[in-house]
Short mmCIF file of C-alpha atoms in Angstrom, two decimals:
data_model
loop_
_atom_site.label_atom_id
_atom_site.label_comp_id
_atom_site.label_asym_id
_atom_site.label_seq_id
_atom_site.Cartn_x
_atom_site.Cartn_y
_atom_site.Cartn_z
CA MET U 16 -41.33 65.67 -23.74
CA ASP U 17 -39.80 68.23 -21.38
CA TRP U 18 -36.68 70.33 -21.92
CA TYR U 19 -34.63 68.21 -19.49
CA GLN U 20 -35.19 65.05 -21.53
CA THR U 21 -34.53 66.92 -24.79
CA LEU U 22 -31.27 68.32 -23.42
CA PHE U 23 -30.04 64.90 -22.29
CA GLU U 24 -30.89 63.39 -25.66
CA LEU U 25 -28.80 66.10 -27.34
CA ILE U 26 -25.96 65.80 -24.82
CA ASP U 27 -25.87 62.03 -24.45
CA MET U 28 -24.21 61.03 -21.20
CA ARG U 29 -22.95 57.89 -22.95
CA SER U 30 -19.91 59.84 -24.08
CA PHE U 31 -18.00 57.26 -26.08
CA SER U 32 -20.92 56.62 -28.44
CA ASN U 33 -21.62 60.33 -28.87
CA LEU U 34 -20.25 62.22 -31.86
CA TRP U 35 -19.95 65.42 -29.79
CA PHE U 36 -17.37 63.84 -27.49
CA TRP U 37 -15.14 62.88 -30.41
CA ILE U 38 -15.46 66.36 -31.92
CA VAL U 39 -14.47 67.90 -28.58
CA LEU U 40 -11.53 65.49 -28.31
CA ALA U 41 -10.26 66.41 -31.80
CA VAL U 42 -10.69 70.16 -31.30
CA THR U 43 -9.05 70.04 -27.86
CA TRP U 44 -5.90 68.34 -29.12
CA SER U 45 -5.75 70.41 -32.28
CA THR U 46 -5.93 73.58 -30.18
CA ALA U 47 -3.44 72.30 -27.59
CA SER U 48 -0.84 71.54 -30.25
CA HIS U 49 -1.36 74.87 -32.05
CA TRP U 50 -0.96 77.09 -28.98
CA VAL U 51 2.52 76.58 -27.53
CA LEU U 52 2.79 78.35 -24.16
CA GLY U 53 -0.07 80.60 -25.25
CA VAL U 54 1.68 81.53 -28.49
CA PRO U 55 0.23 80.40 -31.81
CA TYR U 56 2.70 78.11 -33.56
CA ASP U 57 2.42 80.05 -36.82
CA MET U 58 4.28 82.89 -35.06
CA VAL U 59 7.21 80.51 -34.52
CA LEU U 60 7.19 79.57 -38.19
CA ARG U 61 6.89 83.21 -39.27
CA ALA U 62 9.80 84.20 -37.01
CA ARG U 63 11.89 81.38 -38.52
CA ARG U 64 11.11 82.47 -42.11
CA GLN U 65 11.08 86.26 -41.80
CA GLY U 66 13.21 87.09 -38.77
CA ASP U 67 13.45 90.80 -37.81
CA GLN U 68 10.14 92.11 -36.45
CA ALA U 69 8.48 88.68 -36.45
CA GLU U 70 11.32 87.40 -34.24
CA VAL U 71 10.93 90.35 -31.85
CA ASP U 72 7.15 89.81 -31.72
CA LEU U 73 7.63 86.12 -30.93
CA GLU U 74 10.16 86.81 -28.17
CA ASP U 75 7.90 89.48 -26.64
CA MET U 76 4.85 87.24 -26.73
CA VAL U 77 6.75 84.31 -25.21
CA ARG U 78 8.26 86.56 -22.53
CA ILE U 79 4.81 87.87 -21.55
CA ASN U 80 3.25 84.39 -21.42
CA VAL U 81 6.20 82.82 -19.60
CA ASN U 82 6.18 85.55 -16.95
CA ARG U 83 2.41 85.23 -16.57
CA LEU U 84 2.53 81.43 -16.26
CA LEU U 85 5.36 81.49 -13.73
CA PHE U 86 3.65 84.23 -11.70
CA ILE U 87 0.44 82.21 -11.51
CA ALA U 88 2.41 79.10 -10.52
CA GLN U 89 4.30 81.00 -7.83
CA VAL U 90 1.26 82.72 -6.35
CA SER U 91 -1.34 79.96 -6.49
CA GLY U 92 0.43 76.89 -7.84
CA LEU U 93 -0.15 74.73 -4.77
CA TRP U 94 -3.86 75.56 -4.73
CA ILE U 95 -4.18 74.76 -8.43
CA LEU U 96 -2.28 71.50 -7.90
CA GLY U 97 -4.47 70.57 -4.94
CA PHE U 98 -7.76 71.29 -6.71
CA GLY U 99 -6.49 69.60 -9.88
CA CYS U 100 -5.53 66.44 -8.00
CA PHE U 101 -8.87 66.50 -6.17
CA GLY U 102 -10.75 66.85 -9.46
CA LEU U 103 -8.80 64.11 -11.20
CA THR U 104 -9.21 61.79 -8.20
CA MET U 105 -12.94 62.47 -8.15
CA LEU U 106 -13.16 61.68 -11.88
CA VAL U 107 -11.20 58.44 -11.44
CA LEU U 108 -13.45 57.32 -8.59
CA LEU U 109 -16.69 58.27 -10.32
CA GLY U 110 -15.56 56.90 -13.65
CA PHE U 111 -13.62 53.76 -12.98
CA VAL U 112 -14.84 52.69 -9.53
CA TYR U 113 -18.52 53.65 -9.86
CA GLY U 114 -18.70 53.13 -13.64
CA MET U 115 -19.93 56.58 -14.69
CA GLU U 116 -19.00 56.84 -18.38
CA PHE U 117 -19.19 60.63 -18.52
CA ALA U 118 -16.57 60.89 -15.73
CA GLN U 119 -14.35 58.42 -17.62
CA ALA U 120 -14.56 60.58 -20.73
CA VAL U 121 -13.78 63.79 -18.85
CA PHE U 122 -10.84 62.09 -17.09
CA LEU U 123 -9.45 60.85 -20.41
CA LEU U 124 -9.54 64.48 -21.60
CA ALA U 125 -8.40 66.20 -18.38
CA PHE U 126 -5.51 63.98 -17.27
CA PRO U 127 -3.39 64.38 -20.43
CA LEU U 128 -4.16 68.10 -20.47
CA SER U 129 -2.85 68.31 -16.90
CA LEU U 130 0.37 66.72 -18.16
CA ILE U 131 0.52 69.43 -20.84
CA GLY U 132 0.09 72.01 -18.10
CA LEU U 133 3.04 70.59 -16.16
CA LEU U 134 5.09 70.41 -19.38
CA SER U 135 4.25 74.05 -20.10
CA LEU U 136 5.36 75.08 -16.62
CA SER U 137 8.63 73.18 -17.02
CA THR U 138 9.27 74.70 -20.45
CA ALA U 139 8.48 78.18 -19.14
CA ARG U 140 11.00 77.73 -16.32
CA LEU U 141 13.66 76.55 -18.78
CA ILE U 142 13.03 79.48 -21.12
CA GLN U 143 13.30 81.95 -18.27
CA ALA U 144 16.36 80.30 -16.72
CA GLU U 145 18.37 80.21 -19.94
CA GLU U 146 16.92 83.50 -21.20
CA SER U 147 16.16 81.85 -24.53
CA GLY U 148 15.93 83.89 -27.68
CA GLY U 149 16.28 83.48 -31.40
CA GLU U 150 16.93 79.96 -32.70
CA ARG U 151 17.22 78.48 -29.21
CA LEU U 152 13.75 79.76 -28.28
CA ARG U 153 12.23 78.46 -31.53
CA ARG U 154 13.78 75.02 -30.94
CA ARG U 155 12.47 74.97 -27.36
CA LEU U 156 8.94 75.86 -28.54
CA THR U 157 9.09 73.30 -31.35
CA ARG U 158 10.20 70.61 -28.90
CA HIS U 159 7.37 71.57 -26.55
CA ARG U 160 4.90 71.29 -29.44
CA LEU U 161 6.29 67.87 -30.40
CA TYR U 162 5.90 66.58 -26.83
CA THR U 163 2.36 67.98 -26.76
CA GLN U 164 1.53 66.18 -30.00
CA ILE U 165 2.99 62.91 -28.68
CA ILE U 166 0.93 63.18 -25.49
CA GLY U 167 -2.10 64.00 -27.64
CA MET U 168 -1.59 60.99 -29.94
CA VAL U 169 -1.21 58.62 -27.00
CA SER U 170 -4.26 60.18 -25.33
CA ILE U 171 -6.41 59.87 -28.45
CA PHE U 172 -5.29 56.25 -28.92
CA VAL U 173 -6.02 55.28 -25.31
CA THR U 174 -9.36 57.12 -25.40
CA ALA U 175 -10.34 55.41 -28.66
CA ILE U 176 -9.41 51.96 -27.34
CA TRP U 177 -11.29 52.55 -24.08
CA GLY U 178 -14.28 54.00 -25.94
CA MET U 179 -14.44 51.02 -28.30
CA TYR U 180 -14.22 48.66 -25.33
CA GLN U 181 -17.06 50.50 -23.58
CA ASN U 182 -19.23 50.47 -26.71
CA VAL U 183 -18.64 46.76 -27.29
CA ALA U 184 -18.96 45.76 -23.62
CA LEU U 185 -22.00 47.86 -22.83
CA GLY U 186 -23.70 47.80 -26.22
CA PRO U 187 -25.65 50.61 -27.86
CA LEU U 188 -28.20 51.04 -25.05
CA GLY U 189 -25.76 51.15 -22.14
CA GLY U 190 -26.05 47.68 -20.75
#
């Protein structure tokens, strides 16, 4: 048995029947809902409970991440959008037209995360435009986290339904 065959047995390209895919899916959405605009959500909770320096730290961290995100969007936003659309289109074609299960799995991870990226950009613009601070900033970040969790729940549900369909339709050996 060569290393190539061993590697592909460990990283099964039948994604929906592979435990690693479901672990990646859970960790991805857990991480996405914990980091709100690049700020860990526990900082929002700490600022709400303690105020003072925790509030200043939160506002500084959000200001830095909002400015960074908006700068990246302004400088190279169209290129990122173009490459992102190209990548998602390629995954759709490979996955759903040509039946490549690995591409389906990556698309079902990447597409909702691209929606989170657009949501983050929109939230960053709102925070900068209204110069949010204090309670208003915490509410905006909490709302962003809620929307992220809703997108994540829908994504996990759709992925689970599609994965179950693939496993039932294709069987354990892939056809």
